[in-house]
Amino acid sequence: MIEVKNISKSYKKTSALQNISLEVQESELFGLIGPDGAGKTTLMRILMTLLLPDSGDATINGLNVVTDFKKIRHIVGYMPGRFSLYQDLSVEENLSFFATVFGTTVEENYDLIRDIYYQIEPFKKRRAGKLSGGMKQKLALSCALIHSPKILVLDEPTTGVDAVSRKEFWEMLKKLQQKGITIFVSTPYMDEAILCDQVALIQNGKILDVDSPKRITEKFQRKIIRMRSDEMFRLINDLRKFKKAESVFAFGQYVHFTGINDDVEESELDLYLEKLNHKNVLVEEIPPEIEDVFMNLMKQ
Amino acid sequence: MKQLKSFIKKEFFHILRDPRTMLILFGIPITQLLIFGTVIKNEISDVHIAIYDQSKDETTMQITNKLLSSGYFILNQNLESTDGIEAIFKKGKVKQVIVFENDFGQKLIREGNASVQLIADATDPNLARLVTSYTTGIVNDYIKKMHPNLQMPLKTEPEVRMYFNEEMKSAYQFVPGTMALILMLISALMTSISITREKEMGTMEILLVSPLKPVQIIIGKVLPYLILSIINGFIIVSIGHFVFGVPVTGSFVLLMLETILFILMGGIFTPVESMPSWAQIANHINPIYYLMRMLRMIILKGSGFFDLLEEFIALSGLGILFLSLAIWKYRKTT
């Protein structure tokens, strides 16, 4: 559905994308995962025909992003990273404006957006600027879907949205996927990666890996140990001083530890921490998560 | 067509819902016009003067009365010597001192020649000039009427008639001027701002990805402001007419048509930082140059369409040029 071949793009001297290639299948939920400044938005803007690549080719549904840009604009729904609706127009007015612009009506495609729109419908007279972050998100998604696009492209849709709304949002994406819409979504959140069928890890304009989240973690052979104690901050610092430590990262309530080799034992760490007077210490081996893989790939 | 209609509707929502835009659109023209009309003037009224009358005879009394009843002057004080003159000016209120010489009336009749001295505060040279010439006019006028046989010595008075603005009323000058200014502000500036706002809000991204054509977006942006400008033009001409008595001698419809022509070129607002010598030539591509000419000609001279043909063609040409440039530029950014 989306095919990217050796795309490069630089802004003056900064190279934003270097030889990017990837492929998105029909009705797939594809995630572009990477930190800020990795080149996610640049790639999306090229696909959305808003930016010309310096070199390489990209096609959407067989249409070239440079030469067939007009046709592409009819089949894609785009939700830019920033909330990009008219803040001084009401929910209802925004929706019907975008419907008309795409030559359709709200009624015609209401089925597609019903699940999302019914949640904000009670506020349909409210100006978009006065909606909460989660509701803005739903409205933006409704507007992007109103012309029943074949492909939905979402640039960091969950950045700045609360945890509950994020979860809801991904559930909505899953439902849309079941309706046969191909979804290309970027996110800086690793925990959202596992919800995708395929992910591409991107950093500094380069693709590190493209695979299913499951395969990506399976391919990763390192031993990950997670730990917790009463004093998390001191724990991190102490672990970083540990001779056999290769990487130590805070992961929510835990610290993920990778040794210089996989022979570092849990008991070894337990002993080390006890000596340093850490209380309520928990040390256990866990299967690697996608974030562990990403952290590791980034270092290389 | 449906797309364009809905775009224009949206544009009106933006304008009507933003108090600041509304203020710029309607508040500024009206206040500006009223302020210009009442504050900035080429006429004088109620100017404070002082009189040092050494003669105190019938003639000087009558001249004084005539001056004070003209409405242009108010007597601030009578002086008894020339000493106080500078001090009075320094206080700033009195703008002119009139000194009649001794035996003014008698000398006038006997010798046919008498002196009156006008001393003006020239810190505002424009006002000083106006005040003295008004005074001279009144004094001469009085003497002529009272003593028709007297030959004004050493004086040839040119009889000036100001065509199209007989009384040199400043309102005649600034109504067309304000109109040009306002139309400039609204049409060019506001249209550009509304496009910039789309970019800032990020909505331009979505418009660009949509199947909207550049021409639809540009027209959709220009048309609402065009309509508002016509309303504005109407308000300005009405205020000019009803408050300041500026007549529209030409056709109002023609005036509006020429105005529309000007407005049709949104996006040409370029600041001219300096005006070098070639500016005069460069001015010929400045639409305001033509607009000003046409406004004055229609409002004051009552010129018809064919009198304005040259300006009309020039402005149409520029309009098409700028509009095409805007569309071309927009297309390039997509």
PDB file of N, CA and C in Angstrom, chain A residues 70 73, chain B residues 208 211-220 326-332 334:
ATOM      1  N   LYS A  70      -1.978  14.836  -6.809  1.00  0.00           N
ATOM      2  CA  LYS A  70      -3.392  15.211  -6.755  1.00  0.00           C
ATOM      3  C   LYS A  70      -4.284  14.020  -6.436  1.00  0.00           C
ATOM      4  N   ARG A  73      -4.060  12.879  -2.791  1.00  0.00           N
ATOM      5  CA  ARG A  73      -4.775  13.711  -1.819  1.00  0.00           C
ATOM      6  C   ARG A  73      -6.231  13.297  -1.612  1.00  0.00           C
TER       7      ARG A  73
ATOM      8  N   LEU B 208      -3.595  22.005   2.376  1.00  0.00           N
ATOM      9  CA  LEU B 208      -2.703  21.623   1.286  1.00  0.00           C
ATOM     10  C   LEU B 208      -2.917  20.175   0.886  1.00  0.00           C
ATOM     11  N   PRO B 211      -8.093  18.259  -1.477  1.00  0.00           N
ATOM     12  CA  PRO B 211      -8.179  18.494  -2.923  1.00  0.00           C
ATOM     13  C   PRO B 211      -8.515  19.943  -3.297  1.00  0.00           C
ATOM     14  N   LEU B 212      -8.539  20.851  -2.343  1.00  0.00           N
ATOM     15  CA  LEU B 212      -8.806  22.263  -2.667  1.00  0.00           C
ATOM     16  C   LEU B 212      -7.751  22.785  -3.630  1.00  0.00           C
ATOM     17  N   LYS B 213      -8.204  23.536  -4.635  1.00  0.00           N
ATOM     18  CA  LYS B 213      -7.253  24.102  -5.585  1.00  0.00           C
ATOM     19  C   LYS B 213      -6.738  25.437  -5.056  1.00  0.00           C
ATOM     20  N   PRO B 214      -5.500  25.794  -5.409  1.00  0.00           N
ATOM     21  CA  PRO B 214      -4.947  27.067  -4.948  1.00  0.00           C
ATOM     22  C   PRO B 214      -5.877  28.239  -5.259  1.00  0.00           C
ATOM     23  N   VAL B 215      -6.470  28.208  -6.428  1.00  0.00           N
ATOM     24  CA  VAL B 215      -7.315  29.315  -6.834  1.00  0.00           C
ATOM     25  C   VAL B 215      -8.531  29.424  -5.916  1.00  0.00           C
ATOM     26  N   GLN B 216      -9.038  28.276  -5.465  1.00  0.00           N
ATOM     27  CA  GLN B 216     -10.188  28.290  -4.546  1.00  0.00           C
ATOM     28  C   GLN B 216      -9.794  28.899  -3.212  1.00  0.00           C
ATOM     29  N   ILE B 217      -8.602  28.540  -2.749  1.00  0.00           N
ATOM     30  CA  ILE B 217      -8.157  29.062  -1.452  1.00  0.00           C
ATOM     31  C   ILE B 217      -7.941  30.568  -1.530  1.00  0.00           C
ATOM     32  N   ILE B 218      -7.280  31.028  -2.578  1.00  0.00           N
ATOM     33  CA  ILE B 218      -7.001  32.465  -2.698  1.00  0.00           C
ATOM     34  C   ILE B 218      -8.308  33.250  -2.843  1.00  0.00           C
ATOM     35  N   ILE B 219      -9.163  32.790  -3.722  1.00  0.00           N
ATOM     36  CA  ILE B 219     -10.443  33.496  -3.915  1.00  0.00           C
ATOM     37  C   ILE B 219     -11.259  33.449  -2.627  1.00  0.00           C
ATOM     38  N   GLY B 220     -11.242  32.299  -1.986  1.00  0.00           N
ATOM     39  CA  GLY B 220     -11.969  32.148  -0.732  1.00  0.00           C
ATOM     40  C   GLY B 220     -11.470  33.092   0.341  1.00  0.00           C
ATOM     41  N   ALA B 326       0.233  35.602  -6.807  1.00  0.00           N
ATOM     42  CA  ALA B 326      -0.155  34.976  -5.543  1.00  0.00           C
ATOM     43  C   ALA B 326      -0.502  33.510  -5.753  1.00  0.00           C
ATOM     44  N   ILE B 327      -1.267  33.246  -6.806  1.00  0.00           N
ATOM     45  CA  ILE B 327      -1.683  31.867  -7.074  1.00  0.00           C
ATOM     46  C   ILE B 327      -0.486  31.014  -7.466  1.00  0.00           C
ATOM     47  N   TRP B 328       0.374  31.619  -8.284  1.00  0.00           N
ATOM     48  CA  TRP B 328       1.569  30.894  -8.736  1.00  0.00           C
ATOM     49  C   TRP B 328       2.475  30.563  -7.560  1.00  0.00           C
ATOM     50  N   LYS B 329       2.646  31.545  -6.701  1.00  0.00           N
ATOM     51  CA  LYS B 329       3.507  31.361  -5.526  1.00  0.00           C
ATOM     52  C   LYS B 329       2.933  30.290  -4.612  1.00  0.00           C
ATOM     53  N   TYR B 330       1.606  30.345  -4.447  1.00  0.00           N
ATOM     54  CA  TYR B 330       0.941  29.383  -3.586  1.00  0.00           C
ATOM     55  C   TYR B 330       1.135  27.980  -4.138  1.00  0.00           C
ATOM     56  N   ARG B 331       0.987  27.853  -5.435  1.00  0.00           N
ATOM     57  CA  ARG B 331       1.106  26.539  -6.065  1.00  0.00           C
ATOM     58  C   ARG B 331       2.505  25.983  -5.848  1.00  0.00           C
ATOM     59  N   LYS B 332       3.480  26.892  -5.876  1.00  0.00           N
ATOM     60  CA  LYS B 332       4.859  26.454  -5.702  1.00  0.00           C
ATOM     61  C   LYS B 332       5.108  25.881  -4.313  1.00  0.00           C
ATOM     62  N   THR B 334       3.117  24.127  -2.582  1.00  0.00           N
ATOM     63  CA  THR B 334       2.465  22.841  -2.320  1.00  0.00           C
ATOM     64  C   THR B 334       3.380  21.694  -2.688  1.00  0.00           C
TER      65      THR B 334
END
